[in-house]
């Protein structure tokens, strides 16, 4: 897969824009370097719809911040992956995981929207936050990142590689 061709479903590579944030009150946010991954049990896959809460698993779901309202929810993770370039080339710069539960049959879901927004921001700020994932979920995410582009994985920080070990 050519990671530079976003039409093939790979991770988005930094666009080269330099005026993306614009300062206070301008409301400009560039998501061109952020991609979203869904972890469903032991499977991880890219689903760019999650950037706007419209991934395949999120569509048609009425959300609540009260976990008790989704007693039969299945756990899922949205992982925000920000890519960047360094002297070695492109790499996974920020990786943050956000929890949610979805009951597809009842069309109800639990998530803390503010947490999802904050963690996307942390990813864009090049933070690594994967410690909440269990071993199976870490393995699924690591496999996806390596299969997408092994060189990007090798160029990534020791913190990410150890966090998903």
Coordinates of C-alpha atoms in Angstrom, one line a residue:
X1 CA 0.0 0.0 0.0
X2 CA 1.3 3.4 -0.9
X3 CA 0.9 5.5 2.3
X4 CA 1.1 8.7 0.2
X5 CA -2.2 7.8 -1.6
X6 CA -5.0 8.6 0.8
X7 CA -7.6 7.2 -1.6
X8 CA -6.3 3.6 -0.8
X9 CA -7.3 3.8 2.8
X10 CA -3.9 4.3 4.4
X11 CA -2.9 6.8 7.0
X12 CA -3.0 10.4 6.0
X13 CA 0.4 12.0 5.5
X14 CA 1.1 15.6 6.5
X15 CA 0.0 18.0 3.8
X16 CA 2.8 20.6 4.0
X17 CA 0.4 23.4 5.1
X18 CA 2.0 25.8 7.6
X19 CA -0.9 28.1 8.5
X20 CA -3.2 25.5 10.0
X21 CA -4.0 26.8 13.4
X22 CA -4.3 30.6 12.7
X23 CA -4.4 31.8 16.3
X24 CA -7.0 32.4 18.9
X25 CA -10.6 32.6 17.8
X26 CA -10.1 31.8 14.2
X27 CA -11.5 28.3 14.4
X28 CA -9.1 26.7 12.0
X29 CA -8.1 23.1 12.7
X30 CA -6.2 20.9 10.2
X31 CA -6.9 17.2 10.5
X32 CA -5.0 16.3 7.4
X33 CA -2.4 14.4 9.4
X34 CA -4.9 12.6 11.6
X35 CA -6.5 9.2 10.8
X36 CA -8.9 7.1 12.9
X37 CA -8.7 3.5 13.7
X38 CA -11.4 1.3 15.2
X39 CA -10.4 -1.6 17.5
X40 CA -13.1 -4.2 17.7
X41 CA -11.8 -7.0 19.9
X42 CA -8.7 -8.5 18.3
X43 CA -9.2 -6.6 15.0
X44 CA -8.1 -3.1 14.1
X45 CA -9.0 -1.2 10.9
X46 CA -8.9 2.3 9.5
X47 CA -12.2 4.0 9.4
X48 CA -11.9 7.7 8.6
X49 CA -15.6 8.2 9.4
X50 CA -14.7 8.2 13.1
X51 CA -13.2 11.7 12.6
X52 CA -16.8 12.9 12.6
X53 CA -18.3 10.1 14.8
X54 CA -19.6 8.4 11.6
X55 CA -17.6 5.2 11.6
X56 CA -19.4 2.0 10.6
X57 CA -19.9 1.1 14.2
X58 CA -21.1 4.6 15.3
X59 CA -23.7 5.3 12.6
X60 CA -27.2 5.3 13.8
X61 CA -26.3 5.2 17.5
X62 CA -27.8 7.5 20.1
X63 CA -25.0 8.4 22.6
X64 CA -25.1 8.8 26.3
X65 CA -22.4 9.7 28.9
X66 CA -24.1 7.3 31.4
X67 CA -22.7 3.8 31.1
X68 CA -25.6 2.2 32.9
X69 CA -27.9 3.2 30.0
X70 CA -26.0 0.7 27.7
X71 CA -25.9 -2.5 29.8
X72 CA -25.3 -4.8 26.8
X73 CA -22.7 -2.6 25.2
X74 CA -19.8 -4.1 23.3
X75 CA -16.4 -2.4 24.0
X76 CA -14.7 -0.6 21.1
X77 CA -11.8 1.8 20.9
X78 CA -11.3 4.7 18.6
X79 CA -7.5 5.4 18.1
X80 CA -6.4 8.7 16.8
X81 CA -3.2 8.3 14.8
X82 CA -1.3 11.4 13.7
X83 CA 1.6 11.0 11.3
X84 CA 4.5 13.3 10.7
X85 CA 7.9 13.3 9.1
X86 CA 11.3 13.4 10.7
X87 CA 14.8 12.9 9.2
X88 CA 14.2 9.2 8.8
X89 CA 10.9 9.8 6.9
X90 CA 7.2 9.5 7.9
X91 CA 6.3 8.0 11.3
X92 CA 3.4 7.5 13.7
X93 CA 3.9 10.6 15.8
X94 CA 0.8 10.7 18.0
X95 CA -1.4 7.7 19.0
X96 CA -4.2 8.0 21.5
X97 CA -7.0 5.6 22.4
X98 CA -10.6 6.4 23.4
X99 CA -13.1 4.0 24.9
X100 CA -16.7 3.5 23.9
X101 CA -19.4 0.8 24.2
X102 CA -22.1 0.2 21.6
X103 CA -25.2 -1.9 21.7
X104 CA -26.0 -2.2 18.0
X105 CA -29.4 -4.0 18.7
X106 CA -30.6 -1.2 21.0
X107 CA -28.9 1.5 18.9
X108 CA -27.4 3.0 22.0
X109 CA -23.8 3.8 22.9
X110 CA -21.7 5.1 25.7
X111 CA -18.8 7.5 25.2
X112 CA -17.5 10.7 26.7
X113 CA -17.3 13.1 23.8
X114 CA -15.0 15.5 25.6
X115 CA -12.5 12.6 26.1
X116 CA -12.6 11.7 22.4
X117 CA -12.0 15.4 21.4
X118 CA -9.2 15.9 24.0
X119 CA -7.5 12.7 23.0
X120 CA -7.6 13.7 19.3
X121 CA -6.0 16.9 20.3
X122 CA -3.3 15.0 22.3
X123 CA -2.6 12.8 19.3
X124 CA -2.2 16.0 17.2
X125 CA 0.3 17.2 19.9
X126 CA 2.3 14.0 19.3
X127 CA 1.4 12.2 22.5
X128 CA 1.3 8.5 23.0
X129 CA -1.6 7.2 25.1
X130 CA -2.2 3.5 24.7
X131 CA -1.8 2.1 28.2
X132 CA -5.6 1.5 28.7
X133 CA -5.7 -1.0 25.8
X134 CA -5.5 -4.7 26.8
X135 CA -2.9 -7.0 25.3
X136 CA -5.2 -8.3 22.5
X137 CA -6.1 -4.7 21.5
X138 CA -2.5 -3.6 21.6
X139 CA -1.5 -6.5 19.4
X140 CA -4.3 -5.7 16.9
X141 CA -3.2 -2.0 16.7
X142 CA 0.5 -2.9 16.4
X143 CA -0.3 -5.4 13.6
X144 CA -2.3 -2.7 11.7
X145 CA 0.4 -0.1 12.0
X146 CA 3.1 -2.5 10.9
X147 CA 1.1 -3.9 8.0
X148 CA 0.2 -0.4 6.9
X149 CA 3.8 0.6 6.6
X150 CA 6.6 -1.2 8.4
X151 CA 9.1 1.7 7.8
X152 CA 6.8 4.2 9.5
X153 CA 6.6 1.8 12.5
X154 CA 10.4 1.5 12.6
X155 CA 10.7 5.3 12.4
X156 CA 8.3 5.8 15.3
X157 CA 9.2 6.5 18.9
X158 CA 10.4 3.9 21.4
X159 CA 7.5 5.1 23.6
X160 CA 5.0 3.9 21.0
X161 CA 6.8 0.6 20.2
X162 CA 7.2 -0.2 23.9
X163 CA 3.6 0.9 24.6
X164 CA 2.3 -1.7 22.1
X165 CA 4.8 -4.4 22.9

